[in-house]
Coordinates of C-alpha atoms and ligand atoms in Angstrom, one line a residue:
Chain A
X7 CA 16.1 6.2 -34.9
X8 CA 12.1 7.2 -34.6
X9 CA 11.2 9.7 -32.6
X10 CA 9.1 8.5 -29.0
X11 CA 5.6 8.9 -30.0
X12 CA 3.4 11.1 -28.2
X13 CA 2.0 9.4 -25.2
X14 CA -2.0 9.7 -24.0
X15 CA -1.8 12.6 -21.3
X16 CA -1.0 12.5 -18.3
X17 CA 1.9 10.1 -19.0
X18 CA 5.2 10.5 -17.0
X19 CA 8.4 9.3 -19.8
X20 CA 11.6 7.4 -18.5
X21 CA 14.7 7.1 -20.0
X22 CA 17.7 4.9 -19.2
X23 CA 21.0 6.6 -18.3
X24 CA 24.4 5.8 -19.0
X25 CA 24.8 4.8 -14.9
X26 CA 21.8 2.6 -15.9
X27 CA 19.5 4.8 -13.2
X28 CA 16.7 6.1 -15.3
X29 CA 15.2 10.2 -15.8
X30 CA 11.4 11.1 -15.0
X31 CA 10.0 13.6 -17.1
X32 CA 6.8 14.0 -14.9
X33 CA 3.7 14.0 -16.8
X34 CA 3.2 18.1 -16.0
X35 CA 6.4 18.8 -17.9
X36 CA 5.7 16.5 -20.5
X37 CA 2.1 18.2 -21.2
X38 CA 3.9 21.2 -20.8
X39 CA 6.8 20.2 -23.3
X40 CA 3.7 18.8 -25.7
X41 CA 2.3 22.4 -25.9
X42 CA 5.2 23.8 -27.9
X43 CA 5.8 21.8 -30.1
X44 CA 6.1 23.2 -34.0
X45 CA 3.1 21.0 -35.4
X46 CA 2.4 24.0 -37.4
X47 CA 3.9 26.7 -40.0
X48 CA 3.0 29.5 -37.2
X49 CA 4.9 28.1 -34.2
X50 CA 8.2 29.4 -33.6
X51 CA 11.0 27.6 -31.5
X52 CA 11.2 27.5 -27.7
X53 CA 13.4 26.5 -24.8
X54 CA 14.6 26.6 -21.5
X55 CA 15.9 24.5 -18.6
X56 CA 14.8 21.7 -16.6
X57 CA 14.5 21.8 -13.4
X58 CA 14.3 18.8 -10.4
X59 CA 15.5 16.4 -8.4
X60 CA 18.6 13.9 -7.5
X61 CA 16.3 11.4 -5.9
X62 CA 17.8 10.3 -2.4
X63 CA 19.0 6.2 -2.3
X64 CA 20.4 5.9 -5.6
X65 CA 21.0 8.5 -8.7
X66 CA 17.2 8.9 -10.3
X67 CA 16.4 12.1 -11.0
X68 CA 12.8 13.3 -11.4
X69 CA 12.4 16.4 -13.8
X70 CA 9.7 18.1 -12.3
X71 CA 9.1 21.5 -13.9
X72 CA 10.8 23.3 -16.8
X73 CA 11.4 27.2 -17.5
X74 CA 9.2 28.3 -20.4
X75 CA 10.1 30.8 -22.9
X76 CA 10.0 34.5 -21.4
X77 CA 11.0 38.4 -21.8
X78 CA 14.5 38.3 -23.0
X79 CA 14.3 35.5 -24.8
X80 CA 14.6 36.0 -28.9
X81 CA 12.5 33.0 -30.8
X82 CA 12.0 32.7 -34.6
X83 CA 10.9 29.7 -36.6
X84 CA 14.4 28.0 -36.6
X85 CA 16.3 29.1 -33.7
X86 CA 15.7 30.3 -29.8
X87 CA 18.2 32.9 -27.9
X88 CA 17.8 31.3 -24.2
X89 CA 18.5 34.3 -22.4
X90 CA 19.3 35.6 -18.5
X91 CA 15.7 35.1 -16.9
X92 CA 16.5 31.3 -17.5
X93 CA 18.7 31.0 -14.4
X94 CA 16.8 33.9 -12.3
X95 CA 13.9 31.3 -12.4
X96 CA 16.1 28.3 -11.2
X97 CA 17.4 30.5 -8.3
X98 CA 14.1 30.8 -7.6
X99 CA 13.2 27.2 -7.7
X100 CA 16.2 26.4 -5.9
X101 CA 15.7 29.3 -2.7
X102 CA 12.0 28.2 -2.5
X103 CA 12.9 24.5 -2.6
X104 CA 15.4 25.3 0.3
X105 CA 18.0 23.9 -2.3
X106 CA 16.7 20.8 -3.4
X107 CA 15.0 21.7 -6.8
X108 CA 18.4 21.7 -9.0
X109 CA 19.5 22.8 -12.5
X110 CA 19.4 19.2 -14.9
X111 CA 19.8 20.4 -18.5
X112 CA 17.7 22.1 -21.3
X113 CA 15.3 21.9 -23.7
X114 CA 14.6 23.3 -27.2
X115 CA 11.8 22.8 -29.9
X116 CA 12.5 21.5 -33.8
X117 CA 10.0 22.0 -37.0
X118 CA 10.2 18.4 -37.5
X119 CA 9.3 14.8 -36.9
X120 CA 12.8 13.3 -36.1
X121 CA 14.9 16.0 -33.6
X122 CA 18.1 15.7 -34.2
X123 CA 21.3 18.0 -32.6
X124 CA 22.3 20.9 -35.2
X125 CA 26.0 21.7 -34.8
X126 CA 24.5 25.4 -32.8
X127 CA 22.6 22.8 -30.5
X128 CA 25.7 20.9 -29.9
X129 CA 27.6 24.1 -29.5
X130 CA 25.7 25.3 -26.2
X131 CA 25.5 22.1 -24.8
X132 CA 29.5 22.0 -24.5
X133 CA 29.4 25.6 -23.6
X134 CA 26.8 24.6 -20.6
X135 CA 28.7 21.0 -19.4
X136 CA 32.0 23.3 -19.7
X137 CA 30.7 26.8 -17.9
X138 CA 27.3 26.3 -16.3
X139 CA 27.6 25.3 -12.3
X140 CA 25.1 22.3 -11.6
X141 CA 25.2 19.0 -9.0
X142 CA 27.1 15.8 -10.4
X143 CA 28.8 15.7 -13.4
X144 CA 25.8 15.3 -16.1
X145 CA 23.4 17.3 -18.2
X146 CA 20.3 16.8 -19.9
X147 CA 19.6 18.0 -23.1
X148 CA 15.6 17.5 -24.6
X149 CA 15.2 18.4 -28.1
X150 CA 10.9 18.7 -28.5
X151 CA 10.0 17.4 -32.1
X152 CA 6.5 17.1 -33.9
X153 CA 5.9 14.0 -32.7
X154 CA 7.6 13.7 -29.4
X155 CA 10.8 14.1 -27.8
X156 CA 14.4 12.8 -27.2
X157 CA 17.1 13.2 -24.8
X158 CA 20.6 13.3 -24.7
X159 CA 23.0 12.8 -21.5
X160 CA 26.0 14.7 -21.7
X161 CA 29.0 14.3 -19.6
X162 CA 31.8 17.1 -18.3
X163 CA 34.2 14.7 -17.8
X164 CA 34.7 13.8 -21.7
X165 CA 32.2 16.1 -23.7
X166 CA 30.5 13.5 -25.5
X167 CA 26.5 12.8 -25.7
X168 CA 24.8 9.8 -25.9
X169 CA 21.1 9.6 -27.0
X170 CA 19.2 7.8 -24.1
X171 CA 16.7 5.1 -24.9
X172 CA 13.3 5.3 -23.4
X173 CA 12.3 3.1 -20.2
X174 CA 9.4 1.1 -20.2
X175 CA 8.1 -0.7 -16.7
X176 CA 8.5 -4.3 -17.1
Chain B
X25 CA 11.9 1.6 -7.4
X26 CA 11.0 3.9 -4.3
X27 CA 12.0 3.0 -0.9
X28 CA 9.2 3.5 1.1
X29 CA 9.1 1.1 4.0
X30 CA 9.3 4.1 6.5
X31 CA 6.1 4.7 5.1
X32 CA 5.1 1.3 5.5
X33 CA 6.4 1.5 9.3
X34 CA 4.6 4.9 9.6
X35 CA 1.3 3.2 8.0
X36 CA 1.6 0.1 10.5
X37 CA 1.9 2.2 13.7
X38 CA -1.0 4.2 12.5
X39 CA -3.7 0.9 11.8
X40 CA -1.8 -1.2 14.7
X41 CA -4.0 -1.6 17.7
X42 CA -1.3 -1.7 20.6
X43 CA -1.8 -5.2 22.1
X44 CA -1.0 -3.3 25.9
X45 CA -3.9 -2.0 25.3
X46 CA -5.2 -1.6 28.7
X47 CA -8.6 -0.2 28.2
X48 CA -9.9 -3.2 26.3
X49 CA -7.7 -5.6 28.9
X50 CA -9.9 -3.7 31.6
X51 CA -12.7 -4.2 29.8
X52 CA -12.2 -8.3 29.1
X53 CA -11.4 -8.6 33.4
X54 CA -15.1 -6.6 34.1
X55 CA -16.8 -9.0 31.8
X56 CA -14.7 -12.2 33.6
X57 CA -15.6 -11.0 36.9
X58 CA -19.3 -10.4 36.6
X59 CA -19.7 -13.3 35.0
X60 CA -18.0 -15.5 37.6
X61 CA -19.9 -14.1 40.4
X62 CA -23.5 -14.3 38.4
X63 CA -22.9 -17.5 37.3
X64 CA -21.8 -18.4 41.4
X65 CA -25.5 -16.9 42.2
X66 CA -26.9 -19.5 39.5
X67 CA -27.1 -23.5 41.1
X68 CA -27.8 -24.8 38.0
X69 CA -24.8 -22.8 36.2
X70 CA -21.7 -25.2 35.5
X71 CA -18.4 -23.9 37.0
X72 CA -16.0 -22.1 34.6
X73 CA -12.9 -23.8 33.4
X74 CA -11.1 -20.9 31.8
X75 CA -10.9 -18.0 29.7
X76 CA -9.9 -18.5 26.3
X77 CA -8.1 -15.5 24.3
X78 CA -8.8 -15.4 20.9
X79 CA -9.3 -13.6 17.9
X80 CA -6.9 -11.4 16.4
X81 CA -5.6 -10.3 19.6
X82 CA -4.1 -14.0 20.2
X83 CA -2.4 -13.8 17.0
X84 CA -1.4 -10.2 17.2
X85 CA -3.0 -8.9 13.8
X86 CA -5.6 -6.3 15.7
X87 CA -5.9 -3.0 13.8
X88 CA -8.0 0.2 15.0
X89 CA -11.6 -0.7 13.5
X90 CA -12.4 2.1 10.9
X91 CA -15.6 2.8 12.5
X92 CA -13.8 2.5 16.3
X93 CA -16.3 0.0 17.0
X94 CA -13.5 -2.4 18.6
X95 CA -14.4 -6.1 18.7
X96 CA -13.1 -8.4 21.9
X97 CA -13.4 -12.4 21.9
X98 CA -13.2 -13.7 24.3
X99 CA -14.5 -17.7 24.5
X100 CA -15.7 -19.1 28.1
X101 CA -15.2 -22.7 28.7
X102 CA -17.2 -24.5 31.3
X103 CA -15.9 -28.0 33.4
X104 CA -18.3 -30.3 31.5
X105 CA -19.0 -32.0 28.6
X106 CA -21.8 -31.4 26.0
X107 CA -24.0 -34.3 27.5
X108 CA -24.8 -32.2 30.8
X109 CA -26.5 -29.5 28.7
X110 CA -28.3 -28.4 25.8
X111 CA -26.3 -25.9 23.4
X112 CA -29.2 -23.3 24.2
X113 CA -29.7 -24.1 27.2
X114 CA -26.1 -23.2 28.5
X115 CA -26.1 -20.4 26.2
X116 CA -29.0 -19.1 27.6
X117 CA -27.4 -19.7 31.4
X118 CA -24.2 -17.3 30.4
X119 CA -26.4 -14.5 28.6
X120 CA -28.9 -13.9 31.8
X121 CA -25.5 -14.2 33.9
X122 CA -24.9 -11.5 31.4
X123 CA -27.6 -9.2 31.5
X124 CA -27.7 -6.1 33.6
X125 CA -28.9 -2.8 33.3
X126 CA -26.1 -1.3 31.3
X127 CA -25.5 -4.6 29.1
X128 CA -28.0 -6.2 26.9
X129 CA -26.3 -9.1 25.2
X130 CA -27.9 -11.2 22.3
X131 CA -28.0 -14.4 21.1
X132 CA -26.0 -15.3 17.9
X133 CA -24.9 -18.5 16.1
X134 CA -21.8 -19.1 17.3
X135 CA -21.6 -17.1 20.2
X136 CA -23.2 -14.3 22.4
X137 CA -22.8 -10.9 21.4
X138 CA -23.0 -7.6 24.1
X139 CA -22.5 -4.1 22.4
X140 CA -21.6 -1.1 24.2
X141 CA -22.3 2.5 23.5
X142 CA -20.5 5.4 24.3
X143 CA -22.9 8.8 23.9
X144 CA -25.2 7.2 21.6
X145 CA -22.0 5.4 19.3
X146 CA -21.0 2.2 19.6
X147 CA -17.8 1.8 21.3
X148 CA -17.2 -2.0 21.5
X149 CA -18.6 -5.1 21.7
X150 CA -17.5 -8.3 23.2
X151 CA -17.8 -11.5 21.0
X152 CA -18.4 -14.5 23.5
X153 CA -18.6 -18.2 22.5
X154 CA -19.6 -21.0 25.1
X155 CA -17.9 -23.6 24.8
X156 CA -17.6 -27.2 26.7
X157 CA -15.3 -29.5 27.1
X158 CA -14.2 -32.9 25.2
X159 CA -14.0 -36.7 26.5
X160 CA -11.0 -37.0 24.0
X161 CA -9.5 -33.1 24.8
X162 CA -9.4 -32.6 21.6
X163 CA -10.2 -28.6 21.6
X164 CA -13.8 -28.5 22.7
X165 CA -17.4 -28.6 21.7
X166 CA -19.0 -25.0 20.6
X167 CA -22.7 -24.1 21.7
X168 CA -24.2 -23.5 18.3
X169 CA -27.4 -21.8 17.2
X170 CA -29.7 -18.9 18.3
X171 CA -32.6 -21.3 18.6
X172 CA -34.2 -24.5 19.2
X173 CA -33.8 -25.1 14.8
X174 CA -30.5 -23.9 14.8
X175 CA -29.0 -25.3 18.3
X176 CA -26.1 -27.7 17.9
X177 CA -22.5 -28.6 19.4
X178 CA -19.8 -28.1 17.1
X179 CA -16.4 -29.8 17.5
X180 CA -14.3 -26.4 17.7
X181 CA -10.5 -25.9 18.4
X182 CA -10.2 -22.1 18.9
X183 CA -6.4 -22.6 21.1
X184 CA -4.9 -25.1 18.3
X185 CA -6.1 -22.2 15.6
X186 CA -3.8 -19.6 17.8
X187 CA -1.4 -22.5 18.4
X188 CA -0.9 -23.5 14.4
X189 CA -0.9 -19.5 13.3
X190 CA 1.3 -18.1 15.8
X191 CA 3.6 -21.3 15.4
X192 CA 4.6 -21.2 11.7
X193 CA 7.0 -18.9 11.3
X194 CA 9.5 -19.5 13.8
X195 CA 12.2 -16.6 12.4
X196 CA 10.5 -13.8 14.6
X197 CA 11.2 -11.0 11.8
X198 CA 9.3 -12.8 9.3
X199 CA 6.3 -13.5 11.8
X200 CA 6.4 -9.7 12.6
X201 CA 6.4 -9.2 9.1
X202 CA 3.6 -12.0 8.5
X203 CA 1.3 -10.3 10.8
X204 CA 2.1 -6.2 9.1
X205 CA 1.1 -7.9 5.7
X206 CA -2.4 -9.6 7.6
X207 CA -3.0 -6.0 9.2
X208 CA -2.5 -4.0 5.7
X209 CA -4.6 -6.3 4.1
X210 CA -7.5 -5.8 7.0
X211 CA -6.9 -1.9 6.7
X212 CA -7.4 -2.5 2.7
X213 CA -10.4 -4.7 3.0
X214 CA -12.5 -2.0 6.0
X215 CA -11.8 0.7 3.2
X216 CA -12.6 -1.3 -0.4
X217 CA -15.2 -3.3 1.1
X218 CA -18.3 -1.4 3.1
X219 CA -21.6 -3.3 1.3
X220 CA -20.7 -6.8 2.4
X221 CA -17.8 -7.9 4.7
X222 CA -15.0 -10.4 4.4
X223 CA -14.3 -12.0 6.9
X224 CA -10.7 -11.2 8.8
X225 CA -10.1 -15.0 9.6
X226 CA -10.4 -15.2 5.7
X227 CA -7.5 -12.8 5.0
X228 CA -5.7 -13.7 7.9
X229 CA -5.4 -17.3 6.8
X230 CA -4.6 -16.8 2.8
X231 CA -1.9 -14.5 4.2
X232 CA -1.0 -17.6 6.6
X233 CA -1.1 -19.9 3.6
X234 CA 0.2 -17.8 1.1
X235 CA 2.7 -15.6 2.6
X236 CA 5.9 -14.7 0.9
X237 CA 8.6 -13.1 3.4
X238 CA 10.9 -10.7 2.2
X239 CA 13.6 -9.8 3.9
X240 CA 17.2 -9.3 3.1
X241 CA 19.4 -12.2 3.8
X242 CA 22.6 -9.8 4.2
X243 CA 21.8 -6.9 6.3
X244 CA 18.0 -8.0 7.6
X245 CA 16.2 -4.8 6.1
X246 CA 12.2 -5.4 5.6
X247 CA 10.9 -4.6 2.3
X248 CA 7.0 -4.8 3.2
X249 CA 6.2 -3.3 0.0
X250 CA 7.0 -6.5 -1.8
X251 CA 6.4 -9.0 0.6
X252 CA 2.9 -7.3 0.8
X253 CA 2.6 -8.0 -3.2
X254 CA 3.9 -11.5 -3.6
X255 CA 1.9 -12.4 -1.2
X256 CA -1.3 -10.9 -3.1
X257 CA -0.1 -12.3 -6.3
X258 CA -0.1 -16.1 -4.7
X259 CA -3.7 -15.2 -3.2
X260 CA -4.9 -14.3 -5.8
X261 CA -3.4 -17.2 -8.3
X262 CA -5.3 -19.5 -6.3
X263 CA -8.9 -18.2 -7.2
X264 CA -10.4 -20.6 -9.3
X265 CA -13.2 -20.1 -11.6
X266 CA -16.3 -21.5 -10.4
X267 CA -19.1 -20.7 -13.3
X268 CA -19.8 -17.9 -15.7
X269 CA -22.8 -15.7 -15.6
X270 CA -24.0 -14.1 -18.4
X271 CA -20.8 -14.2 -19.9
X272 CA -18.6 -12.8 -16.6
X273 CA -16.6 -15.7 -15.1
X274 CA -16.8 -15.8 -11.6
X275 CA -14.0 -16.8 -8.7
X276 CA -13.5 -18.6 -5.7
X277 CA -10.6 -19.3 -2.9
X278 CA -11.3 -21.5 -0.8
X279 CA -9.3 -21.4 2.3
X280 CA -10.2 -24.0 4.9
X281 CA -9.7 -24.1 8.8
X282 CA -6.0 -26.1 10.1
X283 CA -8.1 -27.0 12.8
X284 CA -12.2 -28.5 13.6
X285 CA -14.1 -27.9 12.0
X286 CA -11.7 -27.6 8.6
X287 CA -14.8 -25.5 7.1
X288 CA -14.0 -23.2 4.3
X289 CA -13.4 -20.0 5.7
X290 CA -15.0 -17.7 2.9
X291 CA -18.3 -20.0 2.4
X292 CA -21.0 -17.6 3.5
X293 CA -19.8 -15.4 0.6
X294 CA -21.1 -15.3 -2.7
X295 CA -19.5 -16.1 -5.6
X296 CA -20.4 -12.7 -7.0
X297 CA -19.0 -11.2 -3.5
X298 CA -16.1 -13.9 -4.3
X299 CA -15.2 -12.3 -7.3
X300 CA -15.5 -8.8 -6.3
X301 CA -12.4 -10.0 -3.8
X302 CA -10.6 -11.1 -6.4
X303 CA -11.4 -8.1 -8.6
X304 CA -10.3 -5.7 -5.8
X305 CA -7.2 -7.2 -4.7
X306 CA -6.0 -7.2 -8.8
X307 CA -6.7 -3.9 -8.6
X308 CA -4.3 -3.2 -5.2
X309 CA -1.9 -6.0 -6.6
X310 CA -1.5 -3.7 -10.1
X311 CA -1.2 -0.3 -7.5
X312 CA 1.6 -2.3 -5.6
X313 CA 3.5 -3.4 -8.9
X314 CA 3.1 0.2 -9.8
X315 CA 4.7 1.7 -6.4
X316 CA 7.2 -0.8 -6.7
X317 CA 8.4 0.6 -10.2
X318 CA 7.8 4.0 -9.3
X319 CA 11.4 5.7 -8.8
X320 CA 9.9 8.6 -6.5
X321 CA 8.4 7.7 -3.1
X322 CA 6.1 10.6 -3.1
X323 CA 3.9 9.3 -6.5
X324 CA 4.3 5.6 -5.2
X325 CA 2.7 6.7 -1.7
X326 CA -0.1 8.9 -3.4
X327 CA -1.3 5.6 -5.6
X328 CA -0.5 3.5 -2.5
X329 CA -3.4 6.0 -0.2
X330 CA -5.8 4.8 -2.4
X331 CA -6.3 1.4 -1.3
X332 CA -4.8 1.8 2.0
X333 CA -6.7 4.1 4.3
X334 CA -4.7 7.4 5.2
X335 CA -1.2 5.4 3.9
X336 CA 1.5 8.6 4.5
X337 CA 2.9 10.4 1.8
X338 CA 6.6 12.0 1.7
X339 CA 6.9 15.6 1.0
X340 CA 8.9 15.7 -2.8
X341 CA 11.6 17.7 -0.7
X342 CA 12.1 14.9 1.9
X343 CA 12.2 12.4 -1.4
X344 CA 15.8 14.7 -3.1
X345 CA 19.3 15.6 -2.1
X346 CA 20.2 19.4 -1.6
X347 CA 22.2 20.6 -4.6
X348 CA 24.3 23.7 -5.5
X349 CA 23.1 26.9 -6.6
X350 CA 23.5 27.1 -10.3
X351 CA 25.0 28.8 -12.5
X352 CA 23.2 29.2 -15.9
X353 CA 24.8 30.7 -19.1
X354 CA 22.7 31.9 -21.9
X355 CA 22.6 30.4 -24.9
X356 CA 21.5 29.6 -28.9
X357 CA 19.8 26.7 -30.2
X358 CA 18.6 26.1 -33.8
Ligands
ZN430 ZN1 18.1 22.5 -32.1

């Protein structure tokens, strides 16, 4: 499957969910996404979470804003620790939000053109969908590529992730 | 796509002017009365027949002028018939019954005009039109022109105009909703249009013409959003092009009159001025597809403000459900 390609800025990307209901990355977070990607030898890997909302009158959910990679974290050029200060930023979301900005998934960077789940990647996300506390039963899981990104939905009830295909406005 | 008729709702009580309005109502009686006893004064003034309401305050589709210069009409029709006077000559009759030391009302085409101030601003002015009566009551004849050149009588049917707009939709949900969609369009066209005007009956009557209703047939919830853009689609898909210019094609709608004299409503415009309509409202009708795609309310209502003055905009934390407080594990990628 080829990789979305990189949208002129200032672009807000959809993709359709399992429930058919679609996911906004807002066009902040995908500028934001954009700048770390590994289109060169010197960039090592980041992550972190997205954060967002479960849209009232139906189940779209807008990611608005993502945690970047901070103190604590440990980042080479072909893996990313995620550590603790991760969740202190979504409490803080959440608390100044008066609990509306939720936890949606998390994101990670590749060296390459066509991001696909290594068997570490797959590893946390079941960790995450099994442990983590978050509204609804889903997660979403962005890997960042050269070129773009993808998405995965993954569900609590049977473990399994499905690779979500972009929506495009009729 | 965004729900965002509250918006709408919240838009519509903003731009709506109240028909109670009992200032203006005050205002129209003042005018009725002085007039009546001038005219008494006057033995060669015709006796008055009635008062005619008209304008957008017959049809209900009055917003709050963006310059809060309000506009009254009101028509005056006297007990005779076009052969007892000349056009300018009654004309004349009503403006000096008119005149008075605050008021100083002037001639126009098709009717006489008094603006009034309020510390130096204008406040409103009152639209009147003379008109006479008919040997075959067929609506009445219209004292035309601001001088001898221009002086005519022109057959004119102002009550059968209020009669055939107010009587086409008989469902009264989708005339309420006929007459939003003319008043979001009038907010729309004070805001996009400020070097030339069109003209409200013009919008008012393509909405007439054109309007699509939408409202649900199960559980009678208004979705003005998309009435609003079907309706602009059909307008606008009956512009037709007219001649190019230097190699830019220009448009025209014609909408006429349902009642004398049938003219076309837009034909004091341009076709450069016709086009610019047509470009405008592609541009609003492209914004309204947007909002209509657009899954959060907040980023349909931002787009939406831009063609529709002051249009509200939802907070993003009024748009989401609450949620837990998470719990986050670290974790390894590669
Ligand atoms: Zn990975």
């Amino acid at each position: 499957m080829s990789p979305q390609i990189v949208k002129s800025v200032g672009q807000a990307i959809r993709y359709t969910k399992t429930d058919k209901s679609r996911i906004i990355f807002d066009e902040a977070v995908i500028d934001t996404l954009m700048c770390y990607r590994q289109n060169s030898s010197l960039k090592v890997e980041a992550g972190g979470l997205l954060l967002g909302r479960h849209l009232k009158g139906g189940s779209h959910i807008a990611v608005d804003l993502v945690s970047e990679p901070m103190r604590g974290d440990r980042r080479t050029r072909t893996s990313f620790f995620r550590g603790r200060g991760h969740e202190r930023f979504a409490h803080e979301c959440w608390h100044n939000s008066k609990g509306v900005f939720a936890y949606l998934g998390n994101w990670h960077t590749h060296p390459c053109m066509y991001p696909l789940p290594s068997e570490t990647d797959f590893d946390d996300w079941r960790n995450v969908l099994k442990n983590d506390i978050y509204e609804g039963k889903n997660l979403y899981f962005v890997i960042v590529g050269t070129k773009g990104l993808a998405c995965w939905e993954g569900c609590s009830q049977h473990g399994k992730f499905v690779k979500l295909e972009e929506y495009i406005f009729p | 796509m965004a729900d965002i008729q509250k918006q709408f709702e919240k838009f519509h009580d903003n731009i709506r002017l109240a028909n109670e309005n009992r200032i203006l109502k005050e205002k129209r009686d003042v005018l009725k009365n002085n007039l009546g006893d001038a005219l008494k004064k006057n033995d060669d003034a015709p006796t008055v027949d009635k008062y005619l309401l008209q304008g957008s305050y017959a049809i209900h589709t009055g917003i709050n002028p963006p310059n809060s210069d309000y506009d009254i009409d009101i028509g005056v029709v006297f007990d005779c018939t076009k052969e007892a006077f000349g056009a300018l000559k009654l004309k004349n009759i009503v403006k000096e019954a008119l005149d008075h030391s605050s008021r100083d009302p002037k001639l126009k085409n098709p009717c006489i005009t008094i603006q009034y101030t309020k510390d130096g601003e204008d406040e409103y002015h009152v639209d009147m039109p003379v008109y006479v009566k008919r040997d075959d009551g067929k609506g009445y004849d219209l004292a035309w022109g601001k001088n001898s050149s221009s002086e005519d009588w022109l057959h004119s049917d102002p009550e059968g105009l209020v009669d055939e707009i107010n009587g086409k939709y008989s469902d009264e949900d989708e005339r309420a909703q006929f007459r939003r969609v003319v008043k979001y369009l009038k907010a729309w066209k004070g805001m996009k249009f400020t070097a030339f005007t069109i003209p409200s009956i013009g919008l008012t009557l393509s909405t007439w013409e054109m309007f699509a209703p939408d409202i649900d047939f199960y559980d009678n919830s208004k979705n003005d959003l998309a009435a609003l853009k079907k309706t602009v689609a059909r307008i606008l898909s009956a512009f037709r092009w007219v001649a190019g210019v230097e190699g830019k094609s220009l448009y025209r709608l014609q909408i006429c009159l349902p009642v004398s004299p049938r003219n076309d409503v837009f034909e004091k415009l341009t076709d450069q001025q016709m086009t610019e309509l047509k470009d405008k409202m592609e541009s609003l009708l492209d914004t309204l597809k947007y909002a209509e795609n657009e899954e959060r309310s907040e980023k349909a209502c931002k787009e939406l403000k831009k063609h529709l003055p002051d249009f509200p905009v939802p907070s993003t934390l009024e748009t989401a459900k609450a949620s837990v407080l998470s719990l986050n594990n670290t974790g390894s990628s590669s």
